[in-house]
Amino acid sequence: MSEPFNIPIRVYIEDTDAGGIVYYVNYLKYMERARTELVRALGYDKPAMPQQGLLLVVHSAEIQYRRSALLDDELRASAAVGKVGRAAVTFEQKIWRGSEIICEGVVKVACVDDASRKPCALPENIHQALKAASQNS
């Protein structure tokens, strides 16, 4: 996957504070949607894999806010697969308004055992799909 995966986002009133500015945590929600849809586009329609006893959970996030999004803005959330390890993957993500990046970050997602909540290896088929989609491959 040479180009980042993108989804459109419309800013609704529920996303904003009283001044019509997007509340900071909602950018993380937009990024979550983009990651989920990217994994879906790779052929996995359930990013959490409870039937296999596995979960994909956010390990860490580093976010930089550049500009505020406003009520009714049309945004675009992108996700690109970065580094793929045996038990974790990083996603490079951006929120765009037109051609301007208004928020960007790196989100690390880990695979954990549903029962123990301890890290475990990604299933081989998902690992290979993510490696193939990685911009680092």
XYZ file of N, CA and C in Angstrom, residues 40-121:
246
model
N -9.907 -3.207 7.839
C -11.043 -3.780 7.102
C -10.704 -3.895 5.612
N -10.064 -2.856 5.059
C -9.681 -2.868 3.642
C -8.648 -3.957 3.348
N -7.891 -4.354 4.360
C -6.920 -5.437 4.192
C -7.585 -6.810 4.288
N -8.893 -6.831 4.546
C -9.639 -8.088 4.565
C -10.031 -8.590 5.939
N -9.872 -7.766 6.965
C -10.199 -8.187 8.328
C -11.288 -7.274 8.867
N -12.528 -7.756 8.820
C -13.647 -6.886 9.166
C -13.886 -6.728 10.652
N -13.149 -7.439 11.461
C -13.256 -7.254 12.909
C -11.850 -7.074 13.472
N -11.415 -5.809 13.669
C -10.053 -5.578 14.156
C -9.754 -6.241 15.500
N -10.753 -6.326 16.387
C -10.583 -7.134 17.591
C -10.949 -8.556 17.174
N -10.212 -9.529 17.638
C -10.421 -10.902 17.184
C -10.853 -11.799 18.341
N -12.009 -11.494 18.955
C -12.410 -12.276 20.139
C -12.622 -13.752 19.827
N -13.020 -14.083 18.601
C -13.211 -15.491 18.250
C -11.891 -16.260 18.283
N -10.771 -15.543 18.153
C -9.443 -16.159 18.247
C -8.834 -15.930 19.627
N -9.573 -15.281 20.519
C -9.056 -15.001 21.857
C -8.027 -13.885 21.875
N -8.060 -13.018 20.863
C -7.082 -11.935 20.747
C -7.764 -10.583 20.648
N -7.049 -9.559 21.091
C -7.530 -8.185 20.966
C -6.399 -7.323 20.427
N -6.750 -6.296 19.678
C -5.786 -5.274 19.272
C -6.087 -4.049 20.114
N -5.112 -3.613 20.903
C -5.319 -2.498 21.825
C -4.259 -1.428 21.609
N -4.630 -0.185 21.871
C -3.667 0.904 21.738
C -2.654 0.803 22.868
N -1.399 0.744 22.510
C -0.289 0.702 23.457
C 0.160 2.116 23.797
N 0.297 2.959 22.770
C 0.741 4.332 22.988
C 0.328 5.194 21.800
N 0.275 6.493 22.057
C -0.068 7.453 21.000
C 0.723 8.730 21.228
N 1.302 9.226 20.162
C 2.001 10.513 20.189
C 1.302 11.402 19.168
N 0.701 12.483 19.653
C -0.145 13.333 18.815
C 0.361 14.769 18.833
N 0.348 15.395 17.662
C 0.640 16.826 17.571
C -0.575 17.511 16.951
N -1.072 18.493 17.669
C -2.198 19.284 17.187
C -1.645 20.554 16.556
N -2.034 20.822 15.313
C -1.503 21.991 14.602
C -2.526 23.112 14.457
N -3.749 22.746 14.132
C -4.827 23.714 13.937
C -6.118 23.101 14.471
N -7.069 23.944 14.788
C -8.360 23.452 15.263
C -9.295 23.174 14.097
N -10.022 22.080 14.210
C -11.122 21.815 13.286
C -12.368 22.435 13.900
N -13.294 22.832 13.031
C -14.481 23.549 13.468
C -15.754 22.828 13.041
N -16.837 23.183 13.695
C -18.148 22.628 13.378
C -18.402 22.683 11.879
N -18.806 21.570 11.310
C -19.192 21.394 9.910
C -18.005 21.302 8.950
N -16.769 21.316 9.456
C -15.613 21.128 8.576
C -15.677 19.751 7.918
N -15.160 19.685 6.713
C -14.951 18.411 6.034
C -13.480 18.062 6.219
N -13.233 16.935 6.872
C -11.876 16.489 7.163
C -11.605 15.169 6.460
N -10.356 14.770 6.499
C -9.941 13.474 5.983
C -8.976 12.895 7.002
N -9.246 11.667 7.416
C -8.360 10.973 8.350
C -7.593 9.921 7.564
N -6.258 9.923 7.712
C -5.445 8.941 7.000
C -4.737 8.029 7.984
N -4.451 6.830 7.511
C -3.707 5.851 8.293
C -2.784 5.111 7.346
N -1.541 4.986 7.744
C -0.565 4.206 6.989
C 0.127 3.261 7.961
N 0.367 2.047 7.523
C 1.061 1.075 8.356
C 2.536 1.441 8.386
N 3.063 1.574 9.587
C 4.486 1.859 9.764
C 5.247 0.588 10.057
N 5.885 0.540 11.208
C 6.686 -0.618 11.605
C 5.769 -1.754 12.072
N 6.041 -2.942 11.567
C 5.277 -4.130 11.949
C 6.203 -5.080 12.691
N 5.863 -5.348 13.949
C 6.611 -6.316 14.746
C 5.798 -7.585 14.906
N 6.306 -8.514 15.690
C 5.574 -9.777 15.901
C 4.286 -9.570 16.696
N 4.309 -8.648 17.667
C 3.143 -8.472 18.537
C 2.553 -7.072 18.477
N 3.136 -6.188 17.659
C 2.643 -4.812 17.621
C 2.877 -4.199 16.243
N 2.118 -3.165 15.967
C 2.244 -2.430 14.713
C 2.047 -0.949 15.005
N 2.809 -0.113 14.317
C 2.605 1.330 14.448
C 1.882 1.836 13.214
N 1.045 2.828 13.433
C 0.316 3.486 12.353
C 0.697 4.952 12.350
N 1.020 5.457 11.183
C 1.302 6.874 11.004
C 0.007 7.508 10.516
N -0.476 8.503 11.271
C -1.808 9.022 11.002
C -1.832 10.536 10.907
N -2.752 11.022 10.080
C -2.926 12.461 9.909
C -4.404 12.775 9.768
N -4.746 13.987 10.217
C -6.074 14.538 9.979
C -5.854 15.761 9.095
N -6.558 15.795 7.997
C -6.416 16.855 6.999
C -7.694 17.689 6.909
N -7.541 18.972 6.669
C -8.647 19.835 6.232
C -8.169 20.389 4.896
N -8.754 19.898 3.823
C -8.251 20.249 2.502
C -6.838 19.722 2.355
N -5.899 20.587 2.001
C -4.509 20.174 1.827
C -3.657 20.448 3.068
N -4.305 20.909 4.139
C -3.582 21.259 5.364
C -3.682 20.141 6.399
N -2.536 19.733 6.941
C -2.520 18.772 8.053
C -2.836 19.554 9.320
N -3.922 19.159 10.016
C -4.274 19.872 11.246
C -3.930 19.068 12.501
N -3.674 17.779 12.330
C -3.296 16.924 13.453
C -2.565 15.717 12.882
N -1.528 15.271 13.586
C -0.831 14.071 13.131
C -0.298 13.316 14.331
N -0.058 12.041 14.105
C 0.461 11.252 15.196
C 0.906 9.874 14.777
N 1.510 9.191 15.734
C 1.913 7.803 15.579
C 1.225 7.023 16.692
N 0.506 5.982 16.308
C -0.231 5.163 17.263
C 0.309 3.739 17.173
N 0.724 3.204 18.315
C 1.205 1.821 18.375
C 0.082 0.949 18.918
N -0.216 -0.113 18.191
C -1.278 -1.039 18.563
C -0.644 -2.399 18.833
N -0.990 -2.999 19.958
C -0.431 -4.288 20.356
C -1.501 -5.374 20.304
N -1.063 -6.581 20.035
C -1.937 -7.747 20.080
C -1.798 -8.352 21.472
N -2.938 -8.571 22.127
C -2.917 -9.166 23.465
C -3.884 -10.341 23.534
N -3.564 -11.258 24.412
C -4.444 -12.378 24.697
C -5.662 -11.853 25.454
N -6.863 -12.219 25.009
C -8.091 -11.710 25.607
C -8.212 -12.108 27.084
N -7.813 -13.304 27.433
C -7.967 -13.781 28.810
C -6.920 -13.188 29.750
N -5.656 -13.215 29.342
C -4.585 -12.777 30.239
C -4.245 -11.295 30.099
N -4.628 -10.703 28.969
C -4.291 -9.309 28.626
C -2.783 -9.113 28.474
N -2.069 -10.189 28.199
C -0.621 -10.122 27.982
C -0.342 -10.110 26.480
N 0.767 -9.459 26.090
C 1.113 -9.414 24.664
C 1.298 -10.807 24.077
N 0.911 -10.944 22.820
C 1.123 -12.195 22.092
C 1.320 -11.858 20.617
N 1.767 -12.823 19.859
C 2.052 -12.609 18.441
C 0.763 -12.361 17.663
